[in-house]
Tab-separated table of C-alpha atoms in Angstrom:
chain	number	residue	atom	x	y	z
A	1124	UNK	CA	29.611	109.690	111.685
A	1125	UNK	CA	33.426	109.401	111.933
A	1126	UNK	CA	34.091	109.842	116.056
A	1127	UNK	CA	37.624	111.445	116.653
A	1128	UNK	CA	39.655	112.268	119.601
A	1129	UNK	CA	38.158	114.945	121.850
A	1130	UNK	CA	34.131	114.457	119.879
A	1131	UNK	CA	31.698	114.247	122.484
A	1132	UNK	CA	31.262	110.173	123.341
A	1133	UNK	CA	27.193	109.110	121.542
A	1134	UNK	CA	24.845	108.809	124.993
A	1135	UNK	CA	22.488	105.596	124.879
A	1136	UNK	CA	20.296	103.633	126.904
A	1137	UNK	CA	21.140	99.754	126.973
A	1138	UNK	CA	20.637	96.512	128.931
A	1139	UNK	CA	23.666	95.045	130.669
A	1140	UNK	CA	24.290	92.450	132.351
A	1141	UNK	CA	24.367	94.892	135.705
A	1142	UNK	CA	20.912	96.137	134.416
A	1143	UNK	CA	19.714	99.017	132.507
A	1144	UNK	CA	22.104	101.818	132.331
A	1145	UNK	CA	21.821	105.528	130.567
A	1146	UNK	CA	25.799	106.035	129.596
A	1147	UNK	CA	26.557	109.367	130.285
A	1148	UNK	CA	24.568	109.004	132.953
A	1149	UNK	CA	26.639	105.817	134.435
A	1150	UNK	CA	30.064	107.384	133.625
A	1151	UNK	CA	29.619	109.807	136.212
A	1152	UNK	CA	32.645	112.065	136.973
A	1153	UNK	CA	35.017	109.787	136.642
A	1154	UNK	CA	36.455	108.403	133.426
A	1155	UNK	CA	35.427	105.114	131.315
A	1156	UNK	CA	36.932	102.055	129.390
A	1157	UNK	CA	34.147	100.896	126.546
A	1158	UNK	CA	35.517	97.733	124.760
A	1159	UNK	CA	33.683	96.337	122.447
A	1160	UNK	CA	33.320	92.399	120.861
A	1161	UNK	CA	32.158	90.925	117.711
A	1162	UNK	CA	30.403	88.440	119.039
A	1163	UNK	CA	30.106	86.128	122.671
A	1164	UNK	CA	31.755	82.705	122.537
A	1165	UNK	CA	34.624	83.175	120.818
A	1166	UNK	CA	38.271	82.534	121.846
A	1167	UNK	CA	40.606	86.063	121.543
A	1168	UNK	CA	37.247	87.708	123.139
A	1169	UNK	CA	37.253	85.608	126.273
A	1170	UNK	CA	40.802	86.036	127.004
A	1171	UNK	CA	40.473	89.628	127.077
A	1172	UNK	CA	37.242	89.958	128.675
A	1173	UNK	CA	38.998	87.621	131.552
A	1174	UNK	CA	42.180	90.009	131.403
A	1175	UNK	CA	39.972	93.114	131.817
A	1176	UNK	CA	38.434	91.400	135.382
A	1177	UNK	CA	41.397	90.629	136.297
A	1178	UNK	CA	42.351	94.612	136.366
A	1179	UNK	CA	39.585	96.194	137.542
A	1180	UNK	CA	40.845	97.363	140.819
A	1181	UNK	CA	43.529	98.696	139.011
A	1182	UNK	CA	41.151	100.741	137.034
A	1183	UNK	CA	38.937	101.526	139.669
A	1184	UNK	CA	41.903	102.994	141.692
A	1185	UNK	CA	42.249	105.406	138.748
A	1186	UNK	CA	38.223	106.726	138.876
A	1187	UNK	CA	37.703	104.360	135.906
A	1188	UNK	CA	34.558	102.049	134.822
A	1189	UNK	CA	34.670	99.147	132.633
A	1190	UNK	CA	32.218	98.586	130.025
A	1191	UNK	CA	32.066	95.779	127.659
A	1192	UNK	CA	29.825	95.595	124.919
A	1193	UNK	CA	29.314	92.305	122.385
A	1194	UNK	CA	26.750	92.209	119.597
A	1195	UNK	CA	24.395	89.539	121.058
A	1196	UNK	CA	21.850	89.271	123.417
A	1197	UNK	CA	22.745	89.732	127.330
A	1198	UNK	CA	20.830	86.683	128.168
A	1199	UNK	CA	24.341	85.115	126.352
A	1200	UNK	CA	26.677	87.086	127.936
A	1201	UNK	CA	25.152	85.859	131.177
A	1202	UNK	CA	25.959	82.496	129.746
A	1203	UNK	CA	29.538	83.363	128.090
A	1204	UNK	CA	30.745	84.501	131.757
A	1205	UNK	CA	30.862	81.317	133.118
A	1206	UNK	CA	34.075	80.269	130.259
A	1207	UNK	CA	35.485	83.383	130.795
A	1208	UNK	CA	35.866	82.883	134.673
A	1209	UNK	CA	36.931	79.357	133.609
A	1210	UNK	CA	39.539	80.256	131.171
A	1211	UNK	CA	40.831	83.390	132.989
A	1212	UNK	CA	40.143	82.989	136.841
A	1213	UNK	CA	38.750	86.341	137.074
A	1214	UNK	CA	35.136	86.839	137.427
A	1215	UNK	CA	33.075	89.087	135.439
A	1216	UNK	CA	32.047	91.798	137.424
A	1217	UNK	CA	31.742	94.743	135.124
A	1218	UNK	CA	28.913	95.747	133.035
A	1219	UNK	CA	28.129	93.417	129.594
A	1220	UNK	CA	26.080	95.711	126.976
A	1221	UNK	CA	23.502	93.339	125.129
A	1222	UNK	CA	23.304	94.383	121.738
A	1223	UNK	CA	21.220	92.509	119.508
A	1224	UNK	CA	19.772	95.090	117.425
A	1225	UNK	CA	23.486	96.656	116.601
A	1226	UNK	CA	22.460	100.254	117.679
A	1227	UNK	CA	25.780	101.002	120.036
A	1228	UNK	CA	27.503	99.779	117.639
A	1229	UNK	CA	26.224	101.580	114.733
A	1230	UNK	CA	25.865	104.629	116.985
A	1231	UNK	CA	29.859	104.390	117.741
A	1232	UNK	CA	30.587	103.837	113.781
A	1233	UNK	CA	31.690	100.591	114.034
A	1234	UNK	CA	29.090	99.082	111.789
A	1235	UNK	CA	27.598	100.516	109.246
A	1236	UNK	CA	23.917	101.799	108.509
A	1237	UNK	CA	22.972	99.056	105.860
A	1238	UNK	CA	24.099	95.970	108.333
A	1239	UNK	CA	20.540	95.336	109.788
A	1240	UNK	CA	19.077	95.817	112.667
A	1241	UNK	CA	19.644	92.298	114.081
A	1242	UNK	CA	22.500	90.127	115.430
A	1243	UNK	CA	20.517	86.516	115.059
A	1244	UNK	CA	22.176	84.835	111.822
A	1245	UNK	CA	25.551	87.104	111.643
A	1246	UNK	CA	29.251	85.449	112.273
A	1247	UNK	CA	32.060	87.152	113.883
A	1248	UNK	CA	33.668	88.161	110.588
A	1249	UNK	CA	30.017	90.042	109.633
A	1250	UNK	CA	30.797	92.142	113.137
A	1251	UNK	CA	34.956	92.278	112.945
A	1252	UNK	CA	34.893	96.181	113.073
A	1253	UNK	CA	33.172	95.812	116.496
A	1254	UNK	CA	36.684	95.268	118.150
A	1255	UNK	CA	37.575	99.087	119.808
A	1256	UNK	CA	38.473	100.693	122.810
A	1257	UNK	CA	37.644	104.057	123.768
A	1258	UNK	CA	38.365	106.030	126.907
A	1259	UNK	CA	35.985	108.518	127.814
A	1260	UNK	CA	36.591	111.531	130.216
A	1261	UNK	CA	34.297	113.111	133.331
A	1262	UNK	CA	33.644	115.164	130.273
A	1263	UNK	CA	32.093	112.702	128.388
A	1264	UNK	CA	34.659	113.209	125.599
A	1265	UNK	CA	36.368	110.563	123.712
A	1266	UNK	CA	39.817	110.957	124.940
A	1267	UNK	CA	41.470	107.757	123.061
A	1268	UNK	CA	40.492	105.206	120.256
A	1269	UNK	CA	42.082	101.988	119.355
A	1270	UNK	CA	40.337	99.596	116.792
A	1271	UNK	CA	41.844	95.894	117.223
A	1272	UNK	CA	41.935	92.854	114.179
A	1273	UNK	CA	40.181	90.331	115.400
A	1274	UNK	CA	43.019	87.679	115.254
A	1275	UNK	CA	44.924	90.187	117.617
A	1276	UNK	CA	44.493	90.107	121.196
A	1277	UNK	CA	44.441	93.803	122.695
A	1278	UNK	CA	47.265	94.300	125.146
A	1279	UNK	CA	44.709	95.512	128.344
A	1280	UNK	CA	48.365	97.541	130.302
A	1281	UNK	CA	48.485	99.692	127.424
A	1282	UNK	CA	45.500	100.798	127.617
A	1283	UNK	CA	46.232	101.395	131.129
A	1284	UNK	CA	49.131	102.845	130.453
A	1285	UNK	CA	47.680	105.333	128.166
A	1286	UNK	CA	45.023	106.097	130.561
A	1287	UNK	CA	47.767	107.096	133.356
A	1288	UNK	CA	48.986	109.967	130.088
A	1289	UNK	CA	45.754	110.895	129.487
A	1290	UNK	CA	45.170	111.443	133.553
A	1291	UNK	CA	48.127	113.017	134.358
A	1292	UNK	CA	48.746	115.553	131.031
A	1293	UNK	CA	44.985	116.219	131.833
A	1294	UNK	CA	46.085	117.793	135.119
A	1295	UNK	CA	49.657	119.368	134.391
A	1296	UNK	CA	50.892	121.022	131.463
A	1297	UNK	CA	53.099	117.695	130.403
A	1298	UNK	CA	53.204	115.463	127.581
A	1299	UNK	CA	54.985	111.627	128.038
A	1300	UNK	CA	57.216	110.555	125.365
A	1301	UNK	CA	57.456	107.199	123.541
A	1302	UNK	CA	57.064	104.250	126.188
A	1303	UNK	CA	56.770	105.845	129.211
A	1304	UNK	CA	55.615	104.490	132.157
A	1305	UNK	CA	54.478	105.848	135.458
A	1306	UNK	CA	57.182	107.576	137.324
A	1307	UNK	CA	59.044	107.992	134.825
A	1308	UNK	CA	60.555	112.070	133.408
A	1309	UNK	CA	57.659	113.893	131.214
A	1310	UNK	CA	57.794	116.257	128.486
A	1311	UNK	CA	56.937	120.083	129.487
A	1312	UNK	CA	54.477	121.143	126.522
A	1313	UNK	CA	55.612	123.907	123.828
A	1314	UNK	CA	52.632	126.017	125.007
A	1315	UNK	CA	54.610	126.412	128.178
A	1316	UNK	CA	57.955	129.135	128.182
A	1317	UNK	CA	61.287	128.500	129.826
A	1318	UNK	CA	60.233	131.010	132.546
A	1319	UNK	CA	56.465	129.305	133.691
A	1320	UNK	CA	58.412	126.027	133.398
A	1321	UNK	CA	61.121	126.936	135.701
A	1322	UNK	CA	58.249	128.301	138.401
A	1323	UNK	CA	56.314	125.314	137.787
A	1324	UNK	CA	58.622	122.261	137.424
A	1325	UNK	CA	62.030	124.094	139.119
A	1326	UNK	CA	65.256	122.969	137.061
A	1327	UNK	CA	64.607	120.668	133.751
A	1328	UNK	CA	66.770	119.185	131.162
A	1329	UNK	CA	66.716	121.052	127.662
A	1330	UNK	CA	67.153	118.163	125.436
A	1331	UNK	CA	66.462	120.492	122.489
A	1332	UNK	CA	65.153	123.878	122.192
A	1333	UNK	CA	61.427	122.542	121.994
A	1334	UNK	CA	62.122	119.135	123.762
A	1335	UNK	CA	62.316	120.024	127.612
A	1336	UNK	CA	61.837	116.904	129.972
A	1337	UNK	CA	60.880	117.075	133.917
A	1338	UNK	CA	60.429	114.474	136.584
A	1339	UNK	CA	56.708	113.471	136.516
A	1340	UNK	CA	54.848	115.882	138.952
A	1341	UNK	CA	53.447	114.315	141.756
């Protein structure tokens, strides 16, 4: 099963290194950040794993959890933490999915049916699919997807970034163009006409007849 923006996020039961959690369950109504790894003990994964400590309060002042998720054991992710904190100087203090029998990852499509049902005896390169980020809304619905090589490290204040969009177009009829960044002027959705954009955003520019742009609304 292909999952696509706005598909209802799989629900499981897993073992973290926080203890057992039912997802939907530990999302809550706030929104999530599910990141997943090939395998523990390798480098690209341990700088980002380190990067995403060091910005938890910046996702937690945004209602967000951070879940990580490598196909191996948790027992070893218990282990792996301690080179993380090394390497990064954050500690890990989110959530570590264990799992060894490849089921999340299978269940999110990022391995297939016929790779097993065991993690004992596979490399990184058998798991290199197992390298995306989705964020997941109060509704439980997969609101973004990005799927990472493994040789690339993911770039952790975009996906902030694209989390303050998704929050903010979520609760205003806006759109943000190419690069924005918080503060900066939105796009006023086609949906909207001149007239419910005038009561709802005052005076805005007209940069074309279906390309309006507004101050971001508070």
């Amino acid at each position: 099963m292909t999952l696509r923006i706005n598909d209802l996020a799989p629900d499981f039961d897993a073992e973290t290194t926080e203890g057992h959690i039912r997802f939907h369950d530990w999302i809550g109504d706030g929104y999530a950040v599910l990141f997943s790894h090939p395998k523990d003990f390798t480098p690209v994964c341990t700088t980002e794993l380190g990067a995403m400590a060091g910005m938890r309060d910046e996702f937690s002042a945004r209602n967000t959890k951070i879940l990580g998720i490598s196909v191996d054991p948790v027992a070893d992710h218990h282990r792996w933490k301690g080179d993380i904190e090394s390497v990064s100087g954050n500690r890990v203090e989110y959530p570590m999915i264990g799992d060894p029998e490849l089921k999340v990852a299978k269940l999110f499509d990022m391995l297939p049916a016929e790779a097993g049902d065991t993690s004992e005896g596979r490399t990184p390169a058998d798991n290199a699919t197992v390298r995306s980020v989705y964020i997941i809304g109060p509704d439980k619905r997969i609101k973004l997807t990005l799927t990472y090589p493994m040789t690339t490290g993911r770039n952790f204040a975009e996906i902030l970034r694209s989390l303050d969009s998704i929050q903010l177009t979520a609760k205003h009829k806006v759109a943000t163009p190419a690069n924005w960044k918080q503060g900066e002027d939105v796009i006023i959705t086609p949906a909207v006409s001149n007239d419910e954009a005038r009561e709802r955003f005052g005076d805005y520019e007209t940069v074309l007849p279906y390309l309006r742009k507004t101050p971001q609304p508070a």
